[in-house]
Backbone as ProteinMPNN parsed JSONL, in Angstrom:
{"seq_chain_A": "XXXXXXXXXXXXXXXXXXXXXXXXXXXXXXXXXXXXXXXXXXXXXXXXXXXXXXXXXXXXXXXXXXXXXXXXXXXXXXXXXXXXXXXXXXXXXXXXXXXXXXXXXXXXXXXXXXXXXXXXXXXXXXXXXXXXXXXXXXXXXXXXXXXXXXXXXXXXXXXXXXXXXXXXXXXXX", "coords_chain_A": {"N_chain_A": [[-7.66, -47.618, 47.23], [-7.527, -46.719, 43.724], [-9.039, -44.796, 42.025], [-10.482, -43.761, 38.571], [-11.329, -41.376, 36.721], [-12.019, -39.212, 33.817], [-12.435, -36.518, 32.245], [-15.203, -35.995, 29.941], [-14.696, -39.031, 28.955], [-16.093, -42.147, 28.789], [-16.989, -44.677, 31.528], [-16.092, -47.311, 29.994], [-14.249, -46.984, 28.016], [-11.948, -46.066, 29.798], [-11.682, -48.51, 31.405], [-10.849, -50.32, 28.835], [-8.976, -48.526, 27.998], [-7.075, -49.051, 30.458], [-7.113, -51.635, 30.293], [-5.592, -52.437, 27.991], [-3.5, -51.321, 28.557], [-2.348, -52.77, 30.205], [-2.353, -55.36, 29.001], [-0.03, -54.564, 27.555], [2.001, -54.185, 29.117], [2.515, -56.809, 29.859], [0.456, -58.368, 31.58], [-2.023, -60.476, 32.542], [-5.638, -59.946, 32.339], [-8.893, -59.759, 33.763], [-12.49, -58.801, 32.694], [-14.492, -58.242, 34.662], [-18.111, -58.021, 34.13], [-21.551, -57.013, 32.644], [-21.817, -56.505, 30.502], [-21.754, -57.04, 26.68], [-20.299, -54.902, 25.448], [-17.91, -55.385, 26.384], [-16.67, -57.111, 25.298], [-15.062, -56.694, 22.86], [-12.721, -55.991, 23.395], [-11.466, -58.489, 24.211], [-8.429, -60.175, 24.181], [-5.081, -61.571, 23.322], [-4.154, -61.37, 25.881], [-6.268, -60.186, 27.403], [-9.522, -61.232, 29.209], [-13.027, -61.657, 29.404], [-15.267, -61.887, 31.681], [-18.537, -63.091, 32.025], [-22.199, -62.775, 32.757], [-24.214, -65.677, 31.667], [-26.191, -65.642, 29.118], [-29.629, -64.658, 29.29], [-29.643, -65.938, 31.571], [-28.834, -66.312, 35.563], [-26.964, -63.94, 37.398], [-25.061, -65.096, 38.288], [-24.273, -67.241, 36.927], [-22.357, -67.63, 35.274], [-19.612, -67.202, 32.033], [-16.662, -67.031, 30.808], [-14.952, -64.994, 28.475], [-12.743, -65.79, 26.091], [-10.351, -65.107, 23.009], [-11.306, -67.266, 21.268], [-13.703, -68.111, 22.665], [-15.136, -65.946, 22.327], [-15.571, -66.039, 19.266], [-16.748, -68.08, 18.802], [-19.559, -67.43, 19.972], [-20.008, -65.509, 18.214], [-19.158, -65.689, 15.858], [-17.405, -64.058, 15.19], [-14.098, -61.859, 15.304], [-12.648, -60.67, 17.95], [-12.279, -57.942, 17.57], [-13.902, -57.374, 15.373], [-16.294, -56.899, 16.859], [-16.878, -53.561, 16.938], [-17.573, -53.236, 14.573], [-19.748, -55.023, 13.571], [-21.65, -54.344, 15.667], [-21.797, -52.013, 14.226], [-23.414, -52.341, 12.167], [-25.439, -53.989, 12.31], [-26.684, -52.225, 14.48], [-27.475, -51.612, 17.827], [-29.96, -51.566, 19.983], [-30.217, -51.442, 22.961], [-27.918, -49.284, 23.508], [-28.133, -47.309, 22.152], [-27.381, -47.436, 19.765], [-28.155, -46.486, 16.064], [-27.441, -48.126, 13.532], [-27.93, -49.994, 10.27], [-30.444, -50.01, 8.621], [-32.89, -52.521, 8.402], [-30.334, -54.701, 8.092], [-30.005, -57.346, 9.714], [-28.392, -59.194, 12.622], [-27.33, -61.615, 11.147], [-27.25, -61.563, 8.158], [-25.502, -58.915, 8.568], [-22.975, -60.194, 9.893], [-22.391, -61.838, 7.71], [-21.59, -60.08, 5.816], [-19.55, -59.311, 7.257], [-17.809, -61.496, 7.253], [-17.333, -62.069, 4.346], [-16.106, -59.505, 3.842], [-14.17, -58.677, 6.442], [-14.503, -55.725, 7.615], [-16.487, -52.505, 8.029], [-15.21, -50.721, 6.442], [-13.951, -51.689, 4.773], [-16.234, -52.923, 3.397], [-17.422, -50.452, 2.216], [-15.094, -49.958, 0.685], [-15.449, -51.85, -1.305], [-17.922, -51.996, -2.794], [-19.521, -52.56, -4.716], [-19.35, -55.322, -5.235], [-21.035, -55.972, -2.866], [-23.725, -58.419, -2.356], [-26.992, -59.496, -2.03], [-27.992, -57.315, -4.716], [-30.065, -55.335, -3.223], [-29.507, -55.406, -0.719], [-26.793, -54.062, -1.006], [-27.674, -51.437, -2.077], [-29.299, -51.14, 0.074], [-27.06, -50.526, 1.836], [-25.718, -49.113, 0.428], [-27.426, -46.186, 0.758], [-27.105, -45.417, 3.443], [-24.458, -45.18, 4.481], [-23.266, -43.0, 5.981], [-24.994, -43.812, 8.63], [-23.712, -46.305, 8.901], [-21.118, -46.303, 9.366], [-20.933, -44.385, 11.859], [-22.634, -45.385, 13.963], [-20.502, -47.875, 14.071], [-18.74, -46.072, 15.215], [-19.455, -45.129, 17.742], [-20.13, -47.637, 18.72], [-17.287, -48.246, 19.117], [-15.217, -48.538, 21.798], [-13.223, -46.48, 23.621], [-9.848, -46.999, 23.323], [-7.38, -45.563, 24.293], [-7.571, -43.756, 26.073], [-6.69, -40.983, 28.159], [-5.201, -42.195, 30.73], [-3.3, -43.926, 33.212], [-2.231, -46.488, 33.951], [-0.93, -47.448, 36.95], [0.475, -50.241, 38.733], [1.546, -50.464, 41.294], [0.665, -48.18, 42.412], [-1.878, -48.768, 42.678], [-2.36, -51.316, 44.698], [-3.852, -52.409, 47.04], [-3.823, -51.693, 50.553], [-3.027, -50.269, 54.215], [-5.17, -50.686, 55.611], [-7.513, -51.615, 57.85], [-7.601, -54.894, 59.127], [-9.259, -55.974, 60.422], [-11.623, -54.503, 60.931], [-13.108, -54.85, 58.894], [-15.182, -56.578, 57.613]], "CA_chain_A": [[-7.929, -48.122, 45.902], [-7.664, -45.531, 43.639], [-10.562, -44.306, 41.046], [-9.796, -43.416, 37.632], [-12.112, -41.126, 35.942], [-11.202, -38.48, 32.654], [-13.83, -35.268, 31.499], [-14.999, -36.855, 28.424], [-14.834, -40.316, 28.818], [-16.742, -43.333, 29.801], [-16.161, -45.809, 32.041], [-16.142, -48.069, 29.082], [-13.141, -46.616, 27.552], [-11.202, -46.06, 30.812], [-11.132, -50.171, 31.308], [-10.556, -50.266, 27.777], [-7.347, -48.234, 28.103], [-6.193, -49.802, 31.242], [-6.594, -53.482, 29.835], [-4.811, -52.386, 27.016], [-2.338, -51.324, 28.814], [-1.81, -54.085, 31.269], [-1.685, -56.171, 28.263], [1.292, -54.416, 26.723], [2.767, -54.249, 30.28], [2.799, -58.177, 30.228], [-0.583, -58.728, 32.83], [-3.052, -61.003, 32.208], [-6.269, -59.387, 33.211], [-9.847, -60.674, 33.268], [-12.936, -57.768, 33.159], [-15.898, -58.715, 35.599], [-18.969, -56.81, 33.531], [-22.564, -57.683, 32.489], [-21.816, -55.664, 29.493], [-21.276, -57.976, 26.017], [-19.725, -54.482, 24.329], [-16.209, -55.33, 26.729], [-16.097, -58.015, 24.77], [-14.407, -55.9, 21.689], [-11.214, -56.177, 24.21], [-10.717, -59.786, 24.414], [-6.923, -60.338, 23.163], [-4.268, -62.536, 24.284], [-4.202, -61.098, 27.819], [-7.466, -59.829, 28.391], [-10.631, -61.914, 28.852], [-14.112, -61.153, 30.06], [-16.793, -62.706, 32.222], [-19.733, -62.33, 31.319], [-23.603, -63.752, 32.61], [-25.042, -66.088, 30.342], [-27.829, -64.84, 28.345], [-30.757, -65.592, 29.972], [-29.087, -67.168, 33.127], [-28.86, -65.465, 36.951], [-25.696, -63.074, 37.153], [-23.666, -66.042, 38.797], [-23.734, -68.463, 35.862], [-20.797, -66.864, 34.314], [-18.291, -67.368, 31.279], [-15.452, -66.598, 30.798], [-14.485, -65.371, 27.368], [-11.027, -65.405, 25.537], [-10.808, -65.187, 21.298], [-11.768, -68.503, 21.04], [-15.243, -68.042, 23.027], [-16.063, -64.823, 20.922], [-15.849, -65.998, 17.864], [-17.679, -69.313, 19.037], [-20.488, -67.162, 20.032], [-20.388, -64.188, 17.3], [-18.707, -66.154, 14.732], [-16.29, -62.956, 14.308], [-13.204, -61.85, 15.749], [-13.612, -59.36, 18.955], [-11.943, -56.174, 16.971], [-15.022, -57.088, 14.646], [-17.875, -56.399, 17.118], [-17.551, -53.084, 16.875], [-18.152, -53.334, 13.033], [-20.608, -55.962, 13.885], [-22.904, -53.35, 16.245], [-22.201, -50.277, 13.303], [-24.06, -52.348, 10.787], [-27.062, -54.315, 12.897], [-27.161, -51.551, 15.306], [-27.787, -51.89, 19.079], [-30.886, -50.306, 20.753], [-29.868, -51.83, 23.98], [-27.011, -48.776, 23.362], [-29.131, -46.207, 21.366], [-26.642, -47.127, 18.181], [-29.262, -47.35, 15.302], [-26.909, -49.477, 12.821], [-27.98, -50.184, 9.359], [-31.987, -50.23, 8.878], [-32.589, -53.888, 7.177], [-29.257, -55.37, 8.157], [-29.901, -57.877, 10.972], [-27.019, -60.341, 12.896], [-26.889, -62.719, 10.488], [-26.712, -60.551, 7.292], [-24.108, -58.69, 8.826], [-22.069, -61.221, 10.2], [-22.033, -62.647, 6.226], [-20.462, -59.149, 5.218], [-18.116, -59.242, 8.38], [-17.041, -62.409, 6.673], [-16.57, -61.807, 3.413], [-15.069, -58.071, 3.952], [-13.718, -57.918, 7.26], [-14.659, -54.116, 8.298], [-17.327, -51.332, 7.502], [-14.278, -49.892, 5.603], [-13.922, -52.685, 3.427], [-17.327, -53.032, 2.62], [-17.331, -49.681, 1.739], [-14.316, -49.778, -0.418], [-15.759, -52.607, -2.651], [-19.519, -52.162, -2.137], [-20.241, -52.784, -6.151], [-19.367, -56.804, -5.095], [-21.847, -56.438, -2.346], [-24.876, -58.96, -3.156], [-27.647, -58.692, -3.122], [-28.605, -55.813, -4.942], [-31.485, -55.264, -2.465], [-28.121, -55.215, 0.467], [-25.83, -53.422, -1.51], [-28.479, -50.291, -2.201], [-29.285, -50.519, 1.421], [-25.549, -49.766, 2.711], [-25.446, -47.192, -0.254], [-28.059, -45.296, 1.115], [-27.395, -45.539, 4.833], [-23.22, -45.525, 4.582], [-23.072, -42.272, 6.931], [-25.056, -44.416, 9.379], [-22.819, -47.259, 9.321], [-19.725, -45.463, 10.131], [-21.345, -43.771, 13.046], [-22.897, -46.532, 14.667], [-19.641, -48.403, 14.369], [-17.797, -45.373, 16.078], [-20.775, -45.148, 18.709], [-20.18, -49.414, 19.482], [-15.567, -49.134, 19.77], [-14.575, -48.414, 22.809], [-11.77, -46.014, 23.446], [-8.911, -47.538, 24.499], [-6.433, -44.738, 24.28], [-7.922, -42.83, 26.689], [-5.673, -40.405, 29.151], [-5.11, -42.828, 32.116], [-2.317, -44.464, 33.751], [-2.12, -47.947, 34.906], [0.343, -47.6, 37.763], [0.222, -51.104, 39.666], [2.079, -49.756, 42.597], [-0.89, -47.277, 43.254], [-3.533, -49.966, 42.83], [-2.061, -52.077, 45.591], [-4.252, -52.715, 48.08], [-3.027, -51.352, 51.707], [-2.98, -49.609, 55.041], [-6.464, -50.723, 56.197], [-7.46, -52.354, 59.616], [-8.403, -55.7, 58.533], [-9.958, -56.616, 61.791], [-12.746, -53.801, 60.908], [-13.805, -55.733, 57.594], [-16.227, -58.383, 57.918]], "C_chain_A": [[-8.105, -46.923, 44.973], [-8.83, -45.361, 42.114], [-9.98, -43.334, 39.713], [-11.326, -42.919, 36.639], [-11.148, -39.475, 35.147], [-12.412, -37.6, 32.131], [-13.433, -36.012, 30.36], [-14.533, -38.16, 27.962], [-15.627, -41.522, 29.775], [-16.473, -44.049, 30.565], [-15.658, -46.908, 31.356], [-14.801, -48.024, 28.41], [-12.077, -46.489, 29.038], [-10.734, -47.813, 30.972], [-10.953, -50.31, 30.389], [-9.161, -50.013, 27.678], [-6.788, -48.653, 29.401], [-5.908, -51.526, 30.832], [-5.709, -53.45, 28.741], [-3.429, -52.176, 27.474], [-1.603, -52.198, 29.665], [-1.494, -55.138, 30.167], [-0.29, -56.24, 27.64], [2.128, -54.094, 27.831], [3.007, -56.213, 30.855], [1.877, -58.906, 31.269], [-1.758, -59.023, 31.996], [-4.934, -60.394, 32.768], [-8.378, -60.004, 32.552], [-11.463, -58.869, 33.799], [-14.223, -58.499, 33.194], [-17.1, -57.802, 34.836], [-20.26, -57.756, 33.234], [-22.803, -57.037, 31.046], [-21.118, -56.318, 28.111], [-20.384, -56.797, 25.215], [-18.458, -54.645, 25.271], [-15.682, -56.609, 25.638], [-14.838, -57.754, 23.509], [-12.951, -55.588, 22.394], [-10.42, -56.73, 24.586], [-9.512, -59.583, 23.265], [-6.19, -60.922, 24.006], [-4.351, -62.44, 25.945], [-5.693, -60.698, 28.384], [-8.535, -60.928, 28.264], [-11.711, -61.051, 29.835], [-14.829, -62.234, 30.338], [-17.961, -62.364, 32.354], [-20.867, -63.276, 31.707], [-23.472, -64.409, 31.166], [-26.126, -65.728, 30.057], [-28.489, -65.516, 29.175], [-31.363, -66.435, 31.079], [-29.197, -66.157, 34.15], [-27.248, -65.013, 36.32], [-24.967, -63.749, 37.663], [-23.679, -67.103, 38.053], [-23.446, -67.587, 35.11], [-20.626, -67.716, 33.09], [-17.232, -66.69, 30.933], [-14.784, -66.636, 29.071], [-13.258, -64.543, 26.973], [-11.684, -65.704, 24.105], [-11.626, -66.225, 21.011], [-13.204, -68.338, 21.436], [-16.007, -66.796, 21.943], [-16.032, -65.198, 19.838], [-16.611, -67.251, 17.499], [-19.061, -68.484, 18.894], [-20.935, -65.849, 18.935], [-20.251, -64.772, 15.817], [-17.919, -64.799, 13.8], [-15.206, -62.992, 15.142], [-13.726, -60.625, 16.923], [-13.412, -58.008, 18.18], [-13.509, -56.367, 15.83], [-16.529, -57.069, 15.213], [-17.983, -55.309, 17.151], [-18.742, -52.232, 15.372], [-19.948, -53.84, 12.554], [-22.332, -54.779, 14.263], [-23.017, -51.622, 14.873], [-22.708, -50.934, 12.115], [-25.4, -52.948, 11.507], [-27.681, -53.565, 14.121], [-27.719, -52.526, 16.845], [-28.897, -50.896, 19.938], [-30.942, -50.117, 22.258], [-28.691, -49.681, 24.278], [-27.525, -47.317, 22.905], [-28.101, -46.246, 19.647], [-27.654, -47.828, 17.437], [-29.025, -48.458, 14.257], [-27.771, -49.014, 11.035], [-29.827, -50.32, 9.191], [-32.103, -51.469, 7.87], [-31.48, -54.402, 7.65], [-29.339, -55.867, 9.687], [-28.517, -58.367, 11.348], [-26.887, -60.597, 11.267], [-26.364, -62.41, 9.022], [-25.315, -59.539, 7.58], [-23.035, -59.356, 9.642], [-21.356, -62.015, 8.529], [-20.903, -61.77, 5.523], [-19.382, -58.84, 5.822], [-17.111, -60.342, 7.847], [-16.335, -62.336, 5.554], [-16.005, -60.483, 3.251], [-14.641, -58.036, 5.204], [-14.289, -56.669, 8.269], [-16.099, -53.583, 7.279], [-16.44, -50.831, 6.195], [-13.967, -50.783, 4.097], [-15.315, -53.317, 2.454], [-17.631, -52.168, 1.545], [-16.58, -49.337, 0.229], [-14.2, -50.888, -1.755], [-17.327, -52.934, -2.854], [-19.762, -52.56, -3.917], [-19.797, -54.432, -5.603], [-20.035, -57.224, -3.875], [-23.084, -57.23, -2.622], [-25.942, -59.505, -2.056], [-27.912, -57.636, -3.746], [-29.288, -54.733, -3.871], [-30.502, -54.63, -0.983], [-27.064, -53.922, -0.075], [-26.631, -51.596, -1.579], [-28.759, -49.681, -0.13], [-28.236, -49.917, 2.279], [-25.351, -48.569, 1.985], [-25.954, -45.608, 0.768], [-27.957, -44.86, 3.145], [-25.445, -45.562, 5.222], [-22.771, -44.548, 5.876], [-23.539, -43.026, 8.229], [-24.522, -45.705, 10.425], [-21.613, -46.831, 10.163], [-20.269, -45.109, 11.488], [-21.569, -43.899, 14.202], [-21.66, -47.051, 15.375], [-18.735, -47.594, 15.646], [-18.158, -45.167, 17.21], [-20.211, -46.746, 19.512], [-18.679, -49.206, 19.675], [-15.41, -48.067, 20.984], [-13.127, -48.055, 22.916], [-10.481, -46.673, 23.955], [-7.346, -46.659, 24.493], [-6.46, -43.756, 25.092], [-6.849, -42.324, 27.527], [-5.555, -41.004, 30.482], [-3.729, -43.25, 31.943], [-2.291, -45.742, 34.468], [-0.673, -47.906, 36.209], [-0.596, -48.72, 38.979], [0.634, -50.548, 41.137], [0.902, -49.109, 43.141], [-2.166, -48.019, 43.701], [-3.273, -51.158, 44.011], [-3.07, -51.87, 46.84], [-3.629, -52.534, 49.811], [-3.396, -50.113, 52.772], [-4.724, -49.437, 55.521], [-6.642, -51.802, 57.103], [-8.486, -53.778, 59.251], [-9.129, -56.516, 59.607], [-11.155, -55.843, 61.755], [-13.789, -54.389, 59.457], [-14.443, -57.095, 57.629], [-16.96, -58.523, 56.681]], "O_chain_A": [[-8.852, -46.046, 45.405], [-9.113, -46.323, 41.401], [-9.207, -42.386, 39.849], [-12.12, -43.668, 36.07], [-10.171, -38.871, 35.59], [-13.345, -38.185, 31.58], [-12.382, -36.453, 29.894], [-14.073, -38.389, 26.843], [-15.696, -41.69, 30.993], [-15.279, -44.318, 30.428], [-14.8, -47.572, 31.936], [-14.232, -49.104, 28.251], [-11.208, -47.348, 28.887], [-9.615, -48.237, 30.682], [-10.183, -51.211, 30.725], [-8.295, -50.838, 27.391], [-5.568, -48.523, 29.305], [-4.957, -52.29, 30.998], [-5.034, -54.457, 28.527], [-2.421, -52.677, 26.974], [-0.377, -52.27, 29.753], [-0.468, -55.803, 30.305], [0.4, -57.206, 27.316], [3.202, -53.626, 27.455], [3.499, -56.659, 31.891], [2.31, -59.912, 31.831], [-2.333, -58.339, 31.15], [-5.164, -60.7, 33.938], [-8.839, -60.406, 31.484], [-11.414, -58.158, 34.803], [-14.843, -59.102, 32.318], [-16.906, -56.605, 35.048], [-20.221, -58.966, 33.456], [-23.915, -57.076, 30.52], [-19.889, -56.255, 28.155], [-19.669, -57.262, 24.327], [-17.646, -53.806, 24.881], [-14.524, -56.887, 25.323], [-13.894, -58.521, 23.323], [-12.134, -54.901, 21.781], [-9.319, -56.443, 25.057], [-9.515, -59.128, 22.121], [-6.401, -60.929, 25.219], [-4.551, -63.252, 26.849], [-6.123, -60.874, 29.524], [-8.498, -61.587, 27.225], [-11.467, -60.175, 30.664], [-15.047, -63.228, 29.645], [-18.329, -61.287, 32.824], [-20.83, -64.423, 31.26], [-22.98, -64.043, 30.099], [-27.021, -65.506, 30.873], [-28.216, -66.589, 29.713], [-32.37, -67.054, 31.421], [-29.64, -65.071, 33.776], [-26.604, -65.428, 35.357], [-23.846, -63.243, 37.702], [-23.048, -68.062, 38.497], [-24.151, -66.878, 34.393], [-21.266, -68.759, 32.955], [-17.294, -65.464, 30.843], [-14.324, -67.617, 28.487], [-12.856, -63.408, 27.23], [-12.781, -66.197, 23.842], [-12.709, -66.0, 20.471], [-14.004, -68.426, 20.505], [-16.965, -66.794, 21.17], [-16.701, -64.446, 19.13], [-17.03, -67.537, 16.377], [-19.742, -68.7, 17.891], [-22.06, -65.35, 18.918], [-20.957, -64.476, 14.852], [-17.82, -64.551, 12.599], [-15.099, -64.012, 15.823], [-14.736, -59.922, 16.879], [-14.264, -57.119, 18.172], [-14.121, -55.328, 15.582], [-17.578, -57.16, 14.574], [-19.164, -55.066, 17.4], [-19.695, -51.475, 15.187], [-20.826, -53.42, 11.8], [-23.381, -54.542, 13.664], [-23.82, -50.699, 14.734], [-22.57, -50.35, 11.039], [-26.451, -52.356, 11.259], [-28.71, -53.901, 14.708], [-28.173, -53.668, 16.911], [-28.676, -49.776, 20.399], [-31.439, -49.149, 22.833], [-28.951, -49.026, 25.287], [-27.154, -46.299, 23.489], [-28.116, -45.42, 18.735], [-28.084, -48.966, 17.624], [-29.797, -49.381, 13.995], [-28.1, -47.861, 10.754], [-30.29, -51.011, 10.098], [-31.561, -51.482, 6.764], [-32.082, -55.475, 7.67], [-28.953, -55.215, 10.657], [-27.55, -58.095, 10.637], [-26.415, -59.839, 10.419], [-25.282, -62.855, 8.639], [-24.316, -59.5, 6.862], [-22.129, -58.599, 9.993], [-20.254, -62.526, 8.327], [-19.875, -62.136, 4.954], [-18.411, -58.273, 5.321], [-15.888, -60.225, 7.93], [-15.112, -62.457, 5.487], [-15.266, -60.422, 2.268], [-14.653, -56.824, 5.417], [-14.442, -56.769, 9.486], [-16.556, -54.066, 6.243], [-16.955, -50.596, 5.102], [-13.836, -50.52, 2.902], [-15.388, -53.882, 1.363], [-17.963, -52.506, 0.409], [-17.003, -48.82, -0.805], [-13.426, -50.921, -2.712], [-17.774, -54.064, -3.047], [-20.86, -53.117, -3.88], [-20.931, -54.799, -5.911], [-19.936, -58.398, -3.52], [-23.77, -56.534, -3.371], [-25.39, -60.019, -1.083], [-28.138, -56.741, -2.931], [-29.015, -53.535, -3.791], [-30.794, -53.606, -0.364], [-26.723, -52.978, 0.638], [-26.006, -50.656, -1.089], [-28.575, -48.666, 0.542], [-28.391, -49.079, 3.167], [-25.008, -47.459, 2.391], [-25.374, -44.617, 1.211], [-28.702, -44.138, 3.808], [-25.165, -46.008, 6.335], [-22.054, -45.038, 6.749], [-22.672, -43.034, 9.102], [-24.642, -46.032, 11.606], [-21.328, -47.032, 11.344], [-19.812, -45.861, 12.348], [-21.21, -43.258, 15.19], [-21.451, -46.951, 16.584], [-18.224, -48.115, 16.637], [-17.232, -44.962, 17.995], [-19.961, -46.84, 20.714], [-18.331, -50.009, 20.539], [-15.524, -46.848, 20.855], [-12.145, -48.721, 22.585], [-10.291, -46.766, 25.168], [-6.295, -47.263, 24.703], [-5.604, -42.873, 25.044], [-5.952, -43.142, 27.73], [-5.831, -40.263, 31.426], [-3.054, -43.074, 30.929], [-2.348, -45.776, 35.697], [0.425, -48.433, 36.03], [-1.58, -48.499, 39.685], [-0.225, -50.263, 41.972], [0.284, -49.457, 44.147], [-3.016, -47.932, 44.587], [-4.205, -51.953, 44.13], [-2.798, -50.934, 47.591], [-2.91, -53.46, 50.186], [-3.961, -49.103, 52.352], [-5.335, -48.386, 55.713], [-5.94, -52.813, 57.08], [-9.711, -53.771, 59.135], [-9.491, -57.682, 59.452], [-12.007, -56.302, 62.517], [-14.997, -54.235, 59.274], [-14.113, -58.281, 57.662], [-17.697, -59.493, 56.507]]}, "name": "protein", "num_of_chains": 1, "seq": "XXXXXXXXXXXXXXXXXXXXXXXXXXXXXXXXXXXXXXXXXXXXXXXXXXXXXXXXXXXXXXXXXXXXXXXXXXXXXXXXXXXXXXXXXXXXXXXXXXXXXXXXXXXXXXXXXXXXXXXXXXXXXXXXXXXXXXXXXXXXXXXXXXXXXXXXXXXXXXXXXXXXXXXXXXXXX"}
């Protein structure tokens, strides 16, 4: 089985760039984790399973677009927007100081991105919101870049290698 690690990258990004690439290689692929930031990877081919909050680690789900945006009420490319404005301490990303979920989920809505907030922040409202991203805009960005997950990383998906083989299956119990 072969092991895929890169100086200077996480494991986080490594499945990142292999699901990416199994997707654009035509393979449906599903990533086993207890970790809600894979979620930022669901796309046609990939999905994740994931505990339920709060549940034992074998009451699963299984989420595709449709489940993330049930449970985030965004799209997955927008959690890592999501974690660079309400911050994750779970993560050590500090996020936006003042800007919980639900507040930033409102500006994920009506702008999309960090970038688009940014690039029309005088039609942010309230005042009280709008001052707070002023003053804290380096933080946002940072965060955000802190919560995406590389997926370009220097790996290689070669199925052939990952094949399973040449072990004595009478010694496996």
């Amino acid at each position: 089985m072969p092991v895929f690690e890169v100086q200077g990258f996480e494991a986080d990004d490594l499945i990142g760039a292999l699901a990416r690439q199994a997707a654009e290689q035509g393979i449906d692929t599903i990533i086993v984790t207890g970790d809600t930031d894979m979620l930022q990877l669901v796309c046609d081919r990939t999905r994740v399973l994931l505990p339920r909050p709060q549940k034992a680690f074998s009451d699963t789900q299984l989420y595709d677009q449709a489940a993330v945006e049930e449970r985030y009420h965004l799209t997955p490319a927008q959690l890592p927007d999501l974690k660079g404005l309400k911050g994750d301490p779970s993560d050590n990303i500090p996020g936006v100081p003042g800007i919980g979920e639900k507040t930033a989920q409102r500006l994920l809505h009506l702008f999309d991105t960090i970038d688009t907030i940014y690039q029309r922040i005088d039609e942010v409202n309230p005042p009280k919101i709008q001052a707070i991203l002023r003053a804290h805009e380096d933080a946002a960005r940072q965060s955000r870049k802190l919560a995406t997950i590389e997926t370009r990383a220097p790996v290689h998906l070669d199925l052939t290698a990952c094949r399973l083989g040449g072990f004595n299956s009478q010694q496996i119990t």
